[in-house]
mmCIF file with all atom_site columns, C-alpha atoms in Angstrom:
data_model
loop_
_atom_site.group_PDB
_atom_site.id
_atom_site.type_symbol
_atom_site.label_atom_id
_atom_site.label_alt_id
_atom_site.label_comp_id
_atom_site.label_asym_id
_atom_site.label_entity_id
_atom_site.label_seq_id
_atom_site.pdbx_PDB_ins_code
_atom_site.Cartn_x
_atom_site.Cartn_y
_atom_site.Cartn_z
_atom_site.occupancy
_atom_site.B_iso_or_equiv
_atom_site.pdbx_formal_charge
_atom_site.auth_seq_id
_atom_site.auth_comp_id
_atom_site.auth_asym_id
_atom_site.auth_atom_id
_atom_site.pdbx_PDB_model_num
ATOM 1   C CA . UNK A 1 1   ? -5.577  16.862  -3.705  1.00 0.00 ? 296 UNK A CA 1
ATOM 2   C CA . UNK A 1 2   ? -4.339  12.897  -3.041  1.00 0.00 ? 297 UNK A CA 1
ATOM 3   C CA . UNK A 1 3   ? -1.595  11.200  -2.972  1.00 0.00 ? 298 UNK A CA 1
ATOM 4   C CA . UNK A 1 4   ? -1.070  7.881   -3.645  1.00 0.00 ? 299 UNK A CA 1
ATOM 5   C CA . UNK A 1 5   ? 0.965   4.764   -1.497  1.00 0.00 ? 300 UNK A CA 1
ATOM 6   C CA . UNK A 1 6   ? 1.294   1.425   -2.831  1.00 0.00 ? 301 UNK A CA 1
ATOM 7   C CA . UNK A 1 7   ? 2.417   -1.756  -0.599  1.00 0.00 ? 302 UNK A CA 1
ATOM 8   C CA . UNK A 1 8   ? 3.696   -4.645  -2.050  1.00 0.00 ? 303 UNK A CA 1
ATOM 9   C CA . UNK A 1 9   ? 4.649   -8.164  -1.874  1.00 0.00 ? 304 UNK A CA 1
ATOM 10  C CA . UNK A 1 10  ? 7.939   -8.786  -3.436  1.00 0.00 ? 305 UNK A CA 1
ATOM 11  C CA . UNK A 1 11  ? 10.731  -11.393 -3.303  1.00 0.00 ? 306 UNK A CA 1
ATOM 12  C CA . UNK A 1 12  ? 13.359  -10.246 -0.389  1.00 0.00 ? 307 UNK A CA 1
ATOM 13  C CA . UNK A 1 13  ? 16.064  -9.544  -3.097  1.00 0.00 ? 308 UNK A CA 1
ATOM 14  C CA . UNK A 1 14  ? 13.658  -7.330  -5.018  1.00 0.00 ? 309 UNK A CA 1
ATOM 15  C CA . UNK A 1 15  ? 15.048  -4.030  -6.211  1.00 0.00 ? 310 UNK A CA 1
ATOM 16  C CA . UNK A 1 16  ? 13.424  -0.863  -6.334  1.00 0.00 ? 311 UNK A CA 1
ATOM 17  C CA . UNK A 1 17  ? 12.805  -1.588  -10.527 1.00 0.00 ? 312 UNK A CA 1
ATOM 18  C CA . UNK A 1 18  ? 10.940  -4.555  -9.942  1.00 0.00 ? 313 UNK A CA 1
ATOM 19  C CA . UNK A 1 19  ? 8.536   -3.079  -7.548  1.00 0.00 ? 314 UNK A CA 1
ATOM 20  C CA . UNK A 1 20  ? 8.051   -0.007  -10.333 1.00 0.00 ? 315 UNK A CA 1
ATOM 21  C CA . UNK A 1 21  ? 7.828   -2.207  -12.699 1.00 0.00 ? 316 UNK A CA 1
ATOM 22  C CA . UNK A 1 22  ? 5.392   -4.439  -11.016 1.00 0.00 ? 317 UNK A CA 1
ATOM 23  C CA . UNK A 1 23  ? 3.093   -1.112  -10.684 1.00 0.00 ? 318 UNK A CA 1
ATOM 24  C CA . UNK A 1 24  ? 3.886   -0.397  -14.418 1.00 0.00 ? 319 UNK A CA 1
ATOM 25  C CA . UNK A 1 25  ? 2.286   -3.456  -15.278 1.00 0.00 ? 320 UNK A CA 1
ATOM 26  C CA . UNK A 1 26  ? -0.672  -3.050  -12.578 1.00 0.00 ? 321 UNK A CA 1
ATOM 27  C CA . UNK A 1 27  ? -1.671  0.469   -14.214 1.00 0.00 ? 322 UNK A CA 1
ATOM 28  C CA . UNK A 1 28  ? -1.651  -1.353  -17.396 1.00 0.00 ? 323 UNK A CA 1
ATOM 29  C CA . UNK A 1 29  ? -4.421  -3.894  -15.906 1.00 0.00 ? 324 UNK A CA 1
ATOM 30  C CA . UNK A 1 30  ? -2.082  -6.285  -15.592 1.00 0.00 ? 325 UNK A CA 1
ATOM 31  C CA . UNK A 1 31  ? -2.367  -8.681  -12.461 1.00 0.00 ? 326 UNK A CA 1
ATOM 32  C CA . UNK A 1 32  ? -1.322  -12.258 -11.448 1.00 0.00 ? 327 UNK A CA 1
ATOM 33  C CA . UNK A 1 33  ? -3.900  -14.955 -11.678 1.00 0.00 ? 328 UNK A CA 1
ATOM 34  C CA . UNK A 1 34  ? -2.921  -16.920 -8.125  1.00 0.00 ? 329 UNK A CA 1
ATOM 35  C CA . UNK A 1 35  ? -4.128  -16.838 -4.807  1.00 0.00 ? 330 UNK A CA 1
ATOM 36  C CA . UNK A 1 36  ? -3.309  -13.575 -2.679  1.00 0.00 ? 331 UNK A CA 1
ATOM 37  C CA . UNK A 1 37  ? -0.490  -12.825 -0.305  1.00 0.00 ? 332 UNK A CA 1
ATOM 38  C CA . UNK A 1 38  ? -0.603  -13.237 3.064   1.00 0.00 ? 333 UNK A CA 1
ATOM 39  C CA . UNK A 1 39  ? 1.235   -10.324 3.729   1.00 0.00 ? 334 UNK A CA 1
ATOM 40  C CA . UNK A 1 40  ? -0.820  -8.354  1.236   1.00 0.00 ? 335 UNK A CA 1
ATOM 41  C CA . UNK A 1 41  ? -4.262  -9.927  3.853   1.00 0.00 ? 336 UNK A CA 1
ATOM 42  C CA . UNK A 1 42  ? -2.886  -9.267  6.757   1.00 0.00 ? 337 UNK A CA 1
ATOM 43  C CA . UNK A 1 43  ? -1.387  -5.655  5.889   1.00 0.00 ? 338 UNK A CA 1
ATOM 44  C CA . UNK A 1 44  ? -5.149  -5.025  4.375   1.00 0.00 ? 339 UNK A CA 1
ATOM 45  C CA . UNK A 1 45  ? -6.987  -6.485  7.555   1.00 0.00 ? 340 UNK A CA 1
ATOM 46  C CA . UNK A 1 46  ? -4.926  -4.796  9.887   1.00 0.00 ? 341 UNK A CA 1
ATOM 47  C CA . UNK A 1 47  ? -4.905  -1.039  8.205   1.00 0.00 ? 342 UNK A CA 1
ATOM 48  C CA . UNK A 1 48  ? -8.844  -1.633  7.290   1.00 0.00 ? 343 UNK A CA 1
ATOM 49  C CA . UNK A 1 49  ? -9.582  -2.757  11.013  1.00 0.00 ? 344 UNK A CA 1
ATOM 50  C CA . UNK A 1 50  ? -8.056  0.951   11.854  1.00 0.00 ? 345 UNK A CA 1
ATOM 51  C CA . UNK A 1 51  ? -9.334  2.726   8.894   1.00 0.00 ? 346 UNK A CA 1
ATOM 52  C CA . UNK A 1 52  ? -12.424 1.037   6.970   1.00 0.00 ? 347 UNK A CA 1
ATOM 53  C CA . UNK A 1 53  ? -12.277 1.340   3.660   1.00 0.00 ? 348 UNK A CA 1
ATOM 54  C CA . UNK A 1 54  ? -16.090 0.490   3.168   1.00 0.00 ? 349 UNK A CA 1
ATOM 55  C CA . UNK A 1 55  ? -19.054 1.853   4.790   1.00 0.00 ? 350 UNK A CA 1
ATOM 56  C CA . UNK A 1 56  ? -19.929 5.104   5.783   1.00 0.00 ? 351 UNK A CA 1
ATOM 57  C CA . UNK A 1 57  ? -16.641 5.516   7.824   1.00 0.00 ? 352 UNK A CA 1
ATOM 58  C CA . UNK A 1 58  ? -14.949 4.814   4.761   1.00 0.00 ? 353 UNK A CA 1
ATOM 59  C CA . UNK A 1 59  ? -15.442 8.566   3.082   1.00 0.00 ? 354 UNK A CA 1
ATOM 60  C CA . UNK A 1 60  ? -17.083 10.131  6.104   1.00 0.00 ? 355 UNK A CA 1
ATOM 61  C CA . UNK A 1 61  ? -15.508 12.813  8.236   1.00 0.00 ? 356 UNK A CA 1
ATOM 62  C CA . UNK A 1 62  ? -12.044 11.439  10.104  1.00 0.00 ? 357 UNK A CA 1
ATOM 63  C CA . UNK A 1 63  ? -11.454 9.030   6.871   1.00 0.00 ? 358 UNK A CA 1
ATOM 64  C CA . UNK A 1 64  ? -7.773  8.937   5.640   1.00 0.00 ? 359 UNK A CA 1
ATOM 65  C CA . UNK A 1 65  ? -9.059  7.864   2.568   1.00 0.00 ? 360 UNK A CA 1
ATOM 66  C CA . UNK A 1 66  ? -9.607  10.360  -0.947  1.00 0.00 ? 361 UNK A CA 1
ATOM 67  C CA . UNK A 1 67  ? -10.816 7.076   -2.390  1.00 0.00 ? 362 UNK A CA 1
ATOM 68  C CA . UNK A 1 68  ? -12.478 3.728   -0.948  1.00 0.00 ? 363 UNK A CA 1
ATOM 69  C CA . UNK A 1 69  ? -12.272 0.945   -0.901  1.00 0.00 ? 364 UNK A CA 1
ATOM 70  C CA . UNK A 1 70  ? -8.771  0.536   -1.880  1.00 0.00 ? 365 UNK A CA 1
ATOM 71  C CA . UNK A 1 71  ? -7.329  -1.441  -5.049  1.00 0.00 ? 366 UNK A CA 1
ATOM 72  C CA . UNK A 1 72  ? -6.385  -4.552  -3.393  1.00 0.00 ? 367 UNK A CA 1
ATOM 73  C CA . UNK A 1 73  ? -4.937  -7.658  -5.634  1.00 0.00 ? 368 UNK A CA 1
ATOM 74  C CA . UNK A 1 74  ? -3.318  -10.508 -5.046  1.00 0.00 ? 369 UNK A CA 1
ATOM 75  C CA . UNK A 1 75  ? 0.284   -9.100  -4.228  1.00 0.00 ? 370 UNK A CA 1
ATOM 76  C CA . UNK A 1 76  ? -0.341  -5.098  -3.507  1.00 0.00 ? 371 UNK A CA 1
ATOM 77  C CA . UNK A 1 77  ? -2.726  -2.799  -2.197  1.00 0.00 ? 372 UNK A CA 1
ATOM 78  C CA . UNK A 1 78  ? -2.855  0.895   -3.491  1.00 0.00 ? 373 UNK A CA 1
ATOM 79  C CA . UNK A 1 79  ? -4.122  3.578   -0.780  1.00 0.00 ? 374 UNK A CA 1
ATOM 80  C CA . UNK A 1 80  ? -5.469  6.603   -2.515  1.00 0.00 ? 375 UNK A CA 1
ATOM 81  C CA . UNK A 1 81  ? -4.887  9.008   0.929   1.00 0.00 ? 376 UNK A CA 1
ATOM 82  C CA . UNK A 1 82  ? -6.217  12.478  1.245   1.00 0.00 ? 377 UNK A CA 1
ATOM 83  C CA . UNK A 1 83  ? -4.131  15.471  1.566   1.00 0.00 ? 378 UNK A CA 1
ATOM 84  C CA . UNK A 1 84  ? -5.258  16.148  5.151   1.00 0.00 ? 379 UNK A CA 1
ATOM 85  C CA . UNK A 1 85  ? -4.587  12.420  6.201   1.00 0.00 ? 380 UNK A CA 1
ATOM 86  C CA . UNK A 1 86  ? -2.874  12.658  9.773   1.00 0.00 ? 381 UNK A CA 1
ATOM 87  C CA . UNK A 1 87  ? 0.670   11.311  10.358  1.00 0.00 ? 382 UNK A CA 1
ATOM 88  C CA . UNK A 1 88  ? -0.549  8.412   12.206  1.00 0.00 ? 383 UNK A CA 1
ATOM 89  C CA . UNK A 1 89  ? -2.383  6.860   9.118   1.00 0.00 ? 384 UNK A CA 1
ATOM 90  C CA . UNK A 1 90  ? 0.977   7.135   7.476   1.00 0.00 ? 385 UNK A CA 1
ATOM 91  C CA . UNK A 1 91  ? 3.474   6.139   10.672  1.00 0.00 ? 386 UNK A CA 1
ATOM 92  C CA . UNK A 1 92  ? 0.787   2.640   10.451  1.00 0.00 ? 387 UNK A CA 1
ATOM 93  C CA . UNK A 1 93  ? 0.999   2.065   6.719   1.00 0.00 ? 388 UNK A CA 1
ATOM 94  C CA . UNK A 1 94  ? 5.007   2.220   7.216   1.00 0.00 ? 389 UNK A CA 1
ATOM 95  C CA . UNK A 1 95  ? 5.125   0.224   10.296  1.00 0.00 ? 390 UNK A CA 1
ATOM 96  C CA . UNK A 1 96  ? 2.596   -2.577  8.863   1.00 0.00 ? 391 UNK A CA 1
ATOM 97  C CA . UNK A 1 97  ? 4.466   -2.898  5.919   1.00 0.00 ? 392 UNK A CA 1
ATOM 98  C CA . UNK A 1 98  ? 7.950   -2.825  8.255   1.00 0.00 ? 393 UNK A CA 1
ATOM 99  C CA . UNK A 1 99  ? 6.432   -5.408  10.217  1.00 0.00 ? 394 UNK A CA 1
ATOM 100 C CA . UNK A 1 100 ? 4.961   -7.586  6.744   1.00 0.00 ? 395 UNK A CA 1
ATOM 101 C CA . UNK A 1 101 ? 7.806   -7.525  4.959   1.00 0.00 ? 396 UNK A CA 1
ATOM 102 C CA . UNK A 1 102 ? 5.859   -5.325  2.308   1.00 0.00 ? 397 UNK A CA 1
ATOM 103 C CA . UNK A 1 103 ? 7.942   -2.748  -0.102  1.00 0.00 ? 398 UNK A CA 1
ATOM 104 C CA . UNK A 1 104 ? 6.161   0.351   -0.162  1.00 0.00 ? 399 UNK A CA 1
ATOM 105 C CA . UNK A 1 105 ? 6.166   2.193   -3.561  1.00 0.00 ? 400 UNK A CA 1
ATOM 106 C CA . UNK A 1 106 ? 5.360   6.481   -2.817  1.00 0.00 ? 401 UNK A CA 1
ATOM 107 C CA . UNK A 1 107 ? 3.305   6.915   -6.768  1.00 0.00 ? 402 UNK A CA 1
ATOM 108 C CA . UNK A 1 108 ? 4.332   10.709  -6.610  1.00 0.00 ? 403 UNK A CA 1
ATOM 109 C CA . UNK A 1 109 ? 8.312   10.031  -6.669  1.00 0.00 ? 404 UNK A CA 1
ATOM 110 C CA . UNK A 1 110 ? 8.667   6.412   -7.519  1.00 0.00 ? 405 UNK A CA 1
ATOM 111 C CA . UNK A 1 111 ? 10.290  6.138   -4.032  1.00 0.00 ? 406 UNK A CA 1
ATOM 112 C CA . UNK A 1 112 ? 10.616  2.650   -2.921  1.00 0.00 ? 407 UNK A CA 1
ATOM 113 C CA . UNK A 1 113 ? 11.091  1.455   0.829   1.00 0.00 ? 408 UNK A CA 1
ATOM 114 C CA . UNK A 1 114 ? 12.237  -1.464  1.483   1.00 0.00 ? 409 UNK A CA 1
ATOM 115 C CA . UNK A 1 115 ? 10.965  -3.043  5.098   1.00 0.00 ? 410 UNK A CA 1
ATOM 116 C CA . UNK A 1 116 ? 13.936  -1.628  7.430   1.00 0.00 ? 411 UNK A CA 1
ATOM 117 C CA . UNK A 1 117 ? 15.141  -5.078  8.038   1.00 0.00 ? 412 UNK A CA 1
ATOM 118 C CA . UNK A 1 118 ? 15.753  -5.134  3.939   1.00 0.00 ? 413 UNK A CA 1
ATOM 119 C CA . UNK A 1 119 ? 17.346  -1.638  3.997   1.00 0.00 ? 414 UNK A CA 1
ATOM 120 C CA . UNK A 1 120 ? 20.886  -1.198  3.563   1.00 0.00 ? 415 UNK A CA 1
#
């Protein structure tokens, strides 16, 4: 068993229907043609630089990942995690995205966080 996290790169005033919809239109192959994110880069360099999500760390024993490498487009990143993943995989994907300004969309709810400093 998995469960899926997806981190995105939304407008501040984005509401928690934009970023579903936004992964509505992702599962539907849908993706914007422009250059990527810098948020999106530097939440992917920093989590990958912890957690390599090629190689043979990448599915090996101690990997976080159910899945690698990760979907990664020009304004999210989806992290297929397995069941077993330890807290701290999850306590960096929040604080990353915290840090990035990233919403982060939980695929088994349709949660949405907002970064703290956008919660209200």
């Amino acid at each position: 068993m998995s469960f899926d996290l997806v981190v995105w790169a939304m407008a501040p005033a984005a509401a928690p229907d934009q970023v579903r919809a936004a992964n509505a239109r992702c599962a539907e192959g849908v993706h914007p043609q422009r250059p990527a994110d810098p948020r999106v880069v530097a939440f992917y360099d920093a989590l990958t630089s912890s957690y390599p999500d090629r190689g043979p760390r990448a599915t090996g024993p101690g990997s976080p990942w159910a899945s690698a490498p990760l979907h990664a487009a020009a304004d999210h990143i989806q992290m297929r995690l397995d069941e077993n993943c330890p807290d701290v995989v999850l306590e960096t994907i929040e604080r990353l995205a915290a840090e990035l300004n990233l919403d982060l969309l939980d695929l088994q709810d349709g949660t949405v966080y907002p970064p703290p400093v956008r919660a209200h």
